[in-house]
Structures are given as C-alpha cells and as structure tokens.
Coordinates of C-alpha atoms (C1' of nucleotides) in Angstrom, one line a residue:
Chain A
M117 CA -29.5 15.0 -14.6
M118 CA -26.4 15.8 -13.2
K119 CA -22.7 16.7 -15.4
I120 CA -19.5 15.5 -14.1
G121 CA -18.8 19.0 -12.3
E122 CA -22.0 18.2 -10.1
L123 CA -21.1 14.7 -9.2
A124 CA -17.5 16.1 -8.6
R125 CA -18.7 18.6 -5.8
R126 CA -21.1 16.1 -4.6
S127 CA -18.4 13.2 -4.6
G128 CA -15.7 14.8 -3.3
L129 CA -13.7 13.1 -6.7
T130 CA -12.5 15.8 -9.1
A131 CA -13.6 15.7 -12.5
Y132 CA -10.6 14.3 -13.2
T133 CA -10.5 11.3 -11.0
I134 CA -14.6 10.3 -11.9
R135 CA -12.9 10.1 -15.8
Y136 CA -10.2 7.9 -15.2
Y137 CA -12.3 6.1 -12.7
E138 CA -14.6 5.3 -15.9
Q139 CA -11.8 4.7 -18.1
I140 CA -10.2 2.0 -16.0
G141 CA -13.8 0.7 -15.6
L142 CA -14.3 1.4 -11.9
L143 CA -17.8 3.4 -12.7
P144 CA -19.7 2.5 -15.2
V145 CA -19.6 4.2 -18.8
A146 CA -21.6 7.1 -18.4
D147 CA -24.4 8.2 -20.4
K148 CA -24.1 11.1 -22.6
D149 CA -26.5 13.8 -23.6
A150 CA -27.2 15.5 -27.0
S151 CA -23.8 17.3 -27.0
G152 CA -21.8 14.4 -25.8
Q153 CA -21.6 15.5 -22.2
R154 CA -21.8 12.9 -19.3
D155 CA -24.9 12.3 -17.6
Y156 CA -25.3 11.2 -14.1
D157 CA -28.3 9.5 -12.2
A158 CA -27.6 10.2 -8.5
S159 CA -27.6 6.7 -7.3
I160 CA -23.8 6.7 -9.0
L161 CA -23.0 8.6 -5.8
T162 CA -24.0 5.4 -3.4
W163 CA -21.8 3.7 -5.5
I164 CA -19.0 6.2 -5.2
E165 CA -19.1 6.5 -1.6
F166 CA -18.9 2.5 -1.4
L167 CA -15.8 2.8 -3.2
G168 CA -14.5 5.3 -1.2
R169 CA -14.8 3.4 2.1
L170 CA -13.3 0.4 0.1
K171 CA -10.3 2.5 -0.5
S172 CA -10.0 4.2 2.7
T173 CA -9.5 1.0 4.1
G174 CA -6.3 -0.1 1.9
M175 CA -8.0 -1.7 -0.9
P176 CA -6.0 -1.4 -4.1
I177 CA -7.7 -0.4 -7.0
R178 CA -7.2 -3.7 -8.6
E179 CA -9.2 -5.3 -6.7
M180 CA -11.7 -2.9 -6.4
L181 CA -12.2 -3.2 -10.0
R182 CA -12.6 -7.0 -9.8
Y183 CA -15.8 -6.6 -7.2
A184 CA -16.8 -4.0 -9.4
R185 CA -16.8 -6.4 -12.6
L186 CA -18.5 -9.3 -10.3
R187 CA -21.2 -6.0 -9.7
Q188 CA -21.9 -5.9 -13.3
Q189 CA -22.1 -9.7 -13.8
G190 CA -25.5 -9.7 -11.4
E191 CA -26.7 -11.6 -8.8
A192 CA -24.5 -14.7 -9.8
S193 CA -21.4 -13.5 -8.1
E194 CA -23.1 -12.6 -5.0
A195 CA -21.3 -15.1 -3.1
E196 CA -17.8 -14.2 -4.7
R197 CA -18.3 -10.8 -4.0
R198 CA -19.2 -11.8 -0.2
L199 CA -15.4 -13.6 -0.4
L200 CA -13.8 -10.9 -1.5
L201 CA -15.3 -8.5 1.2
E202 CA -14.7 -10.9 3.8
R203 CA -11.0 -11.3 2.8
H204 CA -10.8 -7.6 2.7
R205 CA -12.6 -7.1 6.0
D206 CA -10.1 -9.6 7.6
K207 CA -7.1 -7.9 6.4
V208 CA -8.2 -4.1 7.7
L209 CA -9.3 -6.2 10.9
A210 CA -5.6 -7.4 10.9
N211 CA -4.1 -4.0 10.0
V212 CA -6.1 -2.3 12.8
A213 CA -4.7 -4.3 15.3
D214 CA -1.4 -3.7 13.9
L215 CA -1.8 0.2 14.2
Q216 CA -2.8 -0.3 17.9
A217 CA 0.1 -2.3 18.7
N218 CA 2.2 0.5 17.1
L219 CA 0.3 3.2 19.1
L220 CA 1.3 1.8 22.5
V221 CA 4.6 2.0 21.2
L222 CA 3.9 5.5 20.0
D223 CA 2.5 6.2 23.2
A224 CA 5.7 5.2 25.6
K225 CA 8.1 6.6 23.4
I226 CA 6.2 10.4 24.0
S227 CA 6.2 9.4 28.0
G228 CA 9.7 9.1 27.6
Y229 CA 9.8 12.8 26.1
A230 CA 7.4 13.8 28.8
D231 CA 9.3 12.6 31.7
A232 CA 12.4 14.4 30.3
E233 CA 11.0 17.8 30.4
Q234 CA 9.4 16.6 33.8
R235 CA 13.4 16.3 34.8
I236 CA 14.4 19.6 33.3
E237 CA 11.2 21.5 34.9
T238 CA 11.6 20.1 38.4
N239 CA 15.5 19.8 38.5
G240 CA 18.2 22.8 37.2
Q241 CA 21.0 20.6 39.0
Q242 CA 21.5 17.5 39.0
Q243 CA 19.8 14.9 36.7
R244 CA 18.8 11.7 37.8
K245 CA 21.2 9.2 36.5
P246 CA 19.0 5.8 35.8
L247 CA 16.1 8.0 34.3
R248 CA 18.6 9.5 31.6
A249 CA 20.3 5.9 30.7
R250 CA 17.2 4.5 30.3
H251 CA 16.0 7.3 27.9
A252 CA 19.0 7.1 26.2
R253 CA 18.8 3.3 25.6
T254 CA 15.2 3.7 24.7
L255 CA 16.3 6.2 21.8
Chain B
M536 CA 30.4 -5.6 12.6
M537 CA 28.0 -6.0 10.2
K538 CA 27.4 -5.8 6.6
I539 CA 24.4 -4.6 4.7
G540 CA 23.8 -8.1 3.8
E541 CA 23.1 -9.1 6.7
L542 CA 21.6 -5.9 8.4
A543 CA 19.0 -6.4 5.5
R544 CA 18.3 -9.6 6.4
R545 CA 17.8 -8.9 9.9
S546 CA 16.0 -5.6 9.9
G547 CA 14.0 -6.9 6.7
L548 CA 14.7 -4.5 4.8
T549 CA 16.5 -4.6 1.2
A550 CA 20.0 -3.7 0.7
Y551 CA 18.6 -1.3 -1.8
T552 CA 16.5 0.3 0.6
I553 CA 19.0 0.5 3.2
R554 CA 21.2 2.8 0.9
Y555 CA 18.4 4.5 -0.4
Y556 CA 17.7 5.8 3.0
E557 CA 21.1 6.6 3.8
Q558 CA 21.1 8.6 0.8
I559 CA 18.2 10.7 1.9
G560 CA 19.1 11.3 5.4
L561 CA 16.9 8.5 7.0
L562 CA 20.0 6.6 8.2
P563 CA 23.1 8.0 9.5
V564 CA 26.2 7.6 6.8
A565 CA 27.2 4.3 7.6
D566 CA 31.2 4.0 8.7
K567 CA 32.9 1.9 5.9
D568 CA 35.3 -0.6 6.6
A569 CA 39.2 -0.5 4.9
S570 CA 37.4 -1.8 1.6
G571 CA 35.0 1.1 1.6
Q572 CA 31.9 -1.3 2.7
R573 CA 29.5 -0.1 5.0
D574 CA 29.5 -1.7 8.6
Y575 CA 26.8 -1.3 10.8
D576 CA 26.6 -1.4 14.6
A577 CA 23.7 -3.7 15.9
S578 CA 22.1 -0.4 17.4
I579 CA 21.0 0.6 13.9
L580 CA 18.6 -2.0 14.1
T581 CA 16.7 0.1 17.2
W582 CA 16.0 3.0 14.8
I583 CA 15.3 0.7 11.8
E584 CA 12.3 -1.0 14.0
F585 CA 11.3 2.4 14.9
L586 CA 11.3 4.3 11.4
G587 CA 9.0 0.6 10.4
R588 CA 6.4 1.6 13.2
L589 CA 6.3 5.5 12.1
K590 CA 5.9 4.1 8.2
S591 CA 3.5 1.5 9.1
T592 CA 1.3 3.8 10.9
G593 CA 1.2 5.7 7.5
M594 CA 4.2 8.6 8.2
P595 CA 5.5 9.5 5.3
I596 CA 9.1 9.6 4.5
R597 CA 9.5 13.7 4.6
E598 CA 8.2 13.8 8.4
M599 CA 10.2 11.0 9.2
L600 CA 13.3 12.8 8.0
R601 CA 12.0 15.8 9.8
Y602 CA 12.5 13.5 12.8
A603 CA 15.5 12.2 12.1
R604 CA 17.1 15.4 12.0
L605 CA 15.9 16.5 15.3
R606 CA 16.9 13.6 16.7
Q607 CA 20.6 14.1 15.0
Q608 CA 20.3 17.6 16.7
G609 CA 20.7 16.0 20.0
E610 CA 18.8 16.9 23.7
A611 CA 17.2 20.5 22.7
S612 CA 15.0 19.1 20.3
E613 CA 13.0 17.0 22.4
A614 CA 10.2 18.8 22.4
E615 CA 9.6 19.3 19.0
R616 CA 9.9 15.4 18.8
R617 CA 7.6 14.8 20.9
L618 CA 5.4 17.0 19.6
L619 CA 5.9 15.7 16.3
L620 CA 5.1 12.2 17.6
E621 CA 2.1 13.7 19.7
R622 CA 0.4 14.7 16.4
H623 CA 1.4 11.7 14.8
R624 CA -0.4 9.5 17.1
D625 CA -3.4 11.8 16.9
K626 CA -3.5 11.1 13.2
V627 CA -3.0 7.4 13.7
L628 CA -6.2 7.3 16.4
A629 CA -8.2 9.1 13.9
N630 CA -7.2 6.8 11.2
V631 CA -8.2 3.6 13.5
A632 CA -11.3 5.5 14.1
D633 CA -12.4 6.1 10.3
L634 CA -11.3 2.2 9.9
Q635 CA -13.8 1.0 12.5
A636 CA -16.5 3.0 11.0
N637 CA -15.6 1.7 7.4
L638 CA -15.8 -2.0 8.9
L639 CA -19.0 -1.5 10.6
V640 CA -20.2 -0.8 7.0
L641 CA -18.3 -3.8 5.1
D642 CA -19.8 -6.3 7.8
A643 CA -23.4 -4.8 7.0
K644 CA -22.6 -5.4 3.6
I645 CA -21.2 -8.9 4.1
S646 CA -24.5 -9.6 6.3
G647 CA -26.6 -8.3 3.4
Y648 CA -24.8 -11.3 0.8
A649 CA -25.3 -13.4 3.8
D650 CA -29.1 -13.0 3.9
A651 CA -29.2 -13.2 0.3
E652 CA -27.8 -17.0 0.6
Q653 CA -30.1 -17.8 3.0
R654 CA -32.9 -16.9 1.1
I655 CA -31.4 -19.1 -1.6
E656 CA -30.9 -21.9 0.8
T657 CA -34.2 -22.1 2.2
N658 CA -36.4 -21.2 -0.8
G659 CA -36.1 -22.3 -4.4
Q660 CA -39.8 -20.6 -5.4
Q661 CA -40.9 -17.5 -3.8
Q662 CA -38.6 -14.4 -3.0
R663 CA -39.5 -12.6 -0.1
K664 CA -40.3 -9.1 -1.8
P665 CA -39.0 -6.5 1.1
L666 CA -35.9 -8.1 1.7
R667 CA -35.2 -8.2 -1.9
A668 CA -35.6 -4.7 -2.0
R669 CA -33.8 -3.6 1.1
H670 CA -30.8 -5.5 -0.5
A671 CA -30.8 -3.9 -4.1
R672 CA -31.3 -0.3 -2.1
T673 CA -28.4 -1.1 -0.4
L674 CA -26.1 -2.4 -3.3
Chain C
dC790 C1' -22.9 38.1 -31.3
dT791 C1' -19.2 36.7 -28.3
dA792 C1' -17.2 36.2 -23.7
dG793 C1' -17.0 32.9 -20.0
dG794 C1' -18.0 28.6 -18.2
dT795 C1' -18.3 23.7 -18.6
dG796 C1' -17.2 20.2 -20.9
dT797 C1' -15.0 16.7 -24.2
dT798 C1' -10.5 13.3 -26.0
dC799 C1' -5.5 11.6 -25.6
dG800 C1' -1.9 11.5 -24.0
dA801 C1' 2.2 13.5 -21.0
dG802 C1' 3.8 14.1 -16.2
dC803 C1' 3.9 13.9 -11.3
dG804 C1' 4.8 12.6 -6.3
dC805 C1' 6.1 8.7 -3.7
dA806 C1' 8.7 4.7 -2.4
dC807 C1' 11.4 2.0 -3.7
dT808 C1' 14.1 -1.4 -7.3
dC809 C1' 17.2 -2.2 -10.2
dT810 C1' 20.8 -2.3 -13.9
dA811 C1' 25.5 -1.5 -15.2
dA812 C1' 30.2 -1.8 -14.6
dG813 C1' 33.3 -1.8 -11.4
dT814 C1' 36.3 -3.6 -6.7
dC815 C1' 37.6 -6.5 -3.1
dA816 C1' 38.1 -11.1 -0.2
dA817 C1' 38.1 -15.9 0.7
dG818 C1' 38.0 -20.5 -0.9
dG819 C1' 38.9 -24.6 -4.1
Chain D
dC1362 C1' 45.7 -18.3 -10.0
dC1363 C1' 40.7 -17.4 -10.8
dT1364 C1' 36.1 -17.8 -9.7
dT1365 C1' 32.2 -16.8 -6.7
dG1366 C1' 29.8 -13.5 -4.1
dA1367 C1' 28.8 -9.8 -1.8
dC1368 C1' 29.8 -5.1 -1.9
dT1369 C1' 30.3 -0.2 -4.6
dT1370 C1' 28.6 4.1 -7.1
dA1371 C1' 25.3 7.1 -10.3
dG1372 C1' 21.4 6.9 -12.1
dA1373 C1' 17.3 4.8 -15.0
dG1374 C1' 12.9 2.1 -14.3
dT1375 C1' 8.6 0.6 -12.0
dG1376 C1' 3.9 0.6 -10.2
dC1377 C1' 0.4 3.3 -8.0
dG1378 C1' -2.8 6.4 -8.2
dC1379 C1' -3.9 10.3 -9.9
dT1380 C1' -3.4 15.2 -12.2
dC1381 C1' -3.2 18.2 -15.7
dG1382 C1' -2.3 20.6 -20.8
dA1383 C1' -4.0 21.1 -25.3
dA1384 C1' -6.9 21.8 -28.2
dC1385 C1' -11.3 21.8 -29.1
dA1386 C1' -16.9 21.5 -28.7
dC1387 C1' -20.9 23.2 -26.3
dC1388 C1' -24.6 26.2 -23.9
dT1389 C1' -26.0 30.5 -21.2
dA1390 C1' -25.9 35.2 -20.1
dG1391 C1' -25.3 40.1 -21.4

DNA sequence: CTAGGTGTTCGAGCGCACTCTAAGTCAAGG
DNA sequence: CCTTGACTTAGAGTGCGCTCGAACACCTAG
C-alpha cells in the first residue's frame, strides 16, 4: 500500500533509517511486493510515532528494542511493558526536574549580564564597585 | 594547588576528560608545576560546574566552545555571551515543553496497561469488548 | 525502447563525546 | 635504592545512532 519513500515522507524518518530500524528489530520485517520492494500499511505510522516519543524522551535504542520485542510476544508481556514504561517515565520526570533546576541557574546568569548592560547604559563614568565584584565572582 | 587527580575527584570528570577539555579549548591551558604536571586553582571548579549545566541541558560542545572563547575575550563579549545563553535557554524551555507533552502520552499509555490488568484481575471469563478494542487501537 | 526515478543489499563511513593504551617521567615511602 | 602510584604525551579505539556509496533491479512516462 505504501512504499518506503512515502513512509519516509509521512513518518519524518529517512528511508535509510527505516531500513536500519527494521534491521535492528525496531520495526517489524516489512512485507515485500512482487518485485521485492517493502510495502507498508499505514498502521506502522502509529508505532513509528510512539518510537519517536520514546526516543525524544531520551530512551536508548536498546531499551526501545526490549519494548518492541515484548510487544511482539503479545498480551502476556503487558505487565512487563508497563513496568518498562513506568521506569522510563520516572527517568524523564527526574530529567525534567533537572532541566528546570539548571534553567534557574541559566536565568540567573542571564540576569547578571543584563545588569552589566544596565550599568553601561546608565553610567559612562564611575562603575558601581559592589555590583562589579558580584559579577566577577559569578563568572 | 591541586593536581589533575584531585580535580577529577572534585569535579566528577575523569582526568581523561579534563585533558580532553583542555585540548579542545573548553578549559584554559593549565599551569604546570616544576615537573610538568597540571596544577589547578579551585576556581576552575566553578567553570567546570557551569559547563556541566550547559552540557546537561543539551548544549553541544561546539557551542560551549564558542562561549568559552567569548569569555576569554573579556568584558567586550558580554552582550554576545548573554545572547548565546538566552538562545540556549529558549531551546531548553522548548525541550522541556516537548518532554512534558510526551510524558502525557506516556502516562496515557501506562494507564492503558493498568486498565488491562484491572480487567484481568476483576474478570476471568468475559472480556469487555469496547475497552479491548480501544486498547488495541492505542497500541 | 530508453531514461529517470525509486527501490534493493551489503558494508563502509561519519559525528559526537569521550575513553583508553603505550611508553615514559617523577616524587615519596619503606 | 627501588617500588608504587600519579602524572605526562600522542594517538588509537569505543559506543551510539545513523548516513551514505556502490552496484544493481524494476516500473513508468515520453
């Protein structure tokens, strides 16, 4: 129904990447048409999109692979899949918290530069020593 | 005052990484003692910590390098450094938003698995068709 | 019927950020 | 004096996730 080029366009992956994902087992081995070309059903897009979410939340390919293999084993693996996703979610939550903490520091530093500009704009002659000193220490 | 081993312990980087960072210009060329060994002042820790924040918020080394070089050029580069940090902060903010959106989807999926377990626990015989169907589609 | 476009396989190559090996120097303790 | 351990350099190797090249097959439009 859909060859690799169209799937590439629709999924945002390159054809190279799609073949690579099939090769390592992230995507199921595709059906081939009479002349040996991969032929995809639109439903694969849902799976690719989900893989994209795992990837963009920082899951390494090895772990996506674990998930993909569990999925192929059918319903019996649901509990394990759930566990895998829960653990991943917790890592992502921790990561977000970390990013937010670092953002605070970043903003503080940016404010420091903003203050420095203020001093230059409002004052061509004497520099206010205490602020300068604070800035130098922050650097 | 502090040799590379101690700096490694205190900064969390390995000695390998410290030399590598010096080599590429992320860390200033260290002073050497009489026998040619690197000798660090504790103040380097502040800089390394800041580099760590940039790194853990996803800044590539190339860009940290730009920042490091600007810093070495002194006060004149403050406006540009500020701009660099502001742009980076905006990327991090966007990234956090993205992660949070993906977390919502992840949680929804986890809930789906939890529902499936519920159905199994509370019901050995008949499976509620509509829920199953929804789950299958979600997969 | 032929040119262009899209597909195929296999294996090599790349960019990033380290990480380690080898061979050697040096200072301090037993 | 000699060993131990931390250091030095240059350069090779690693792991991840693609990305591409070469050589060839196939379908479609002009």
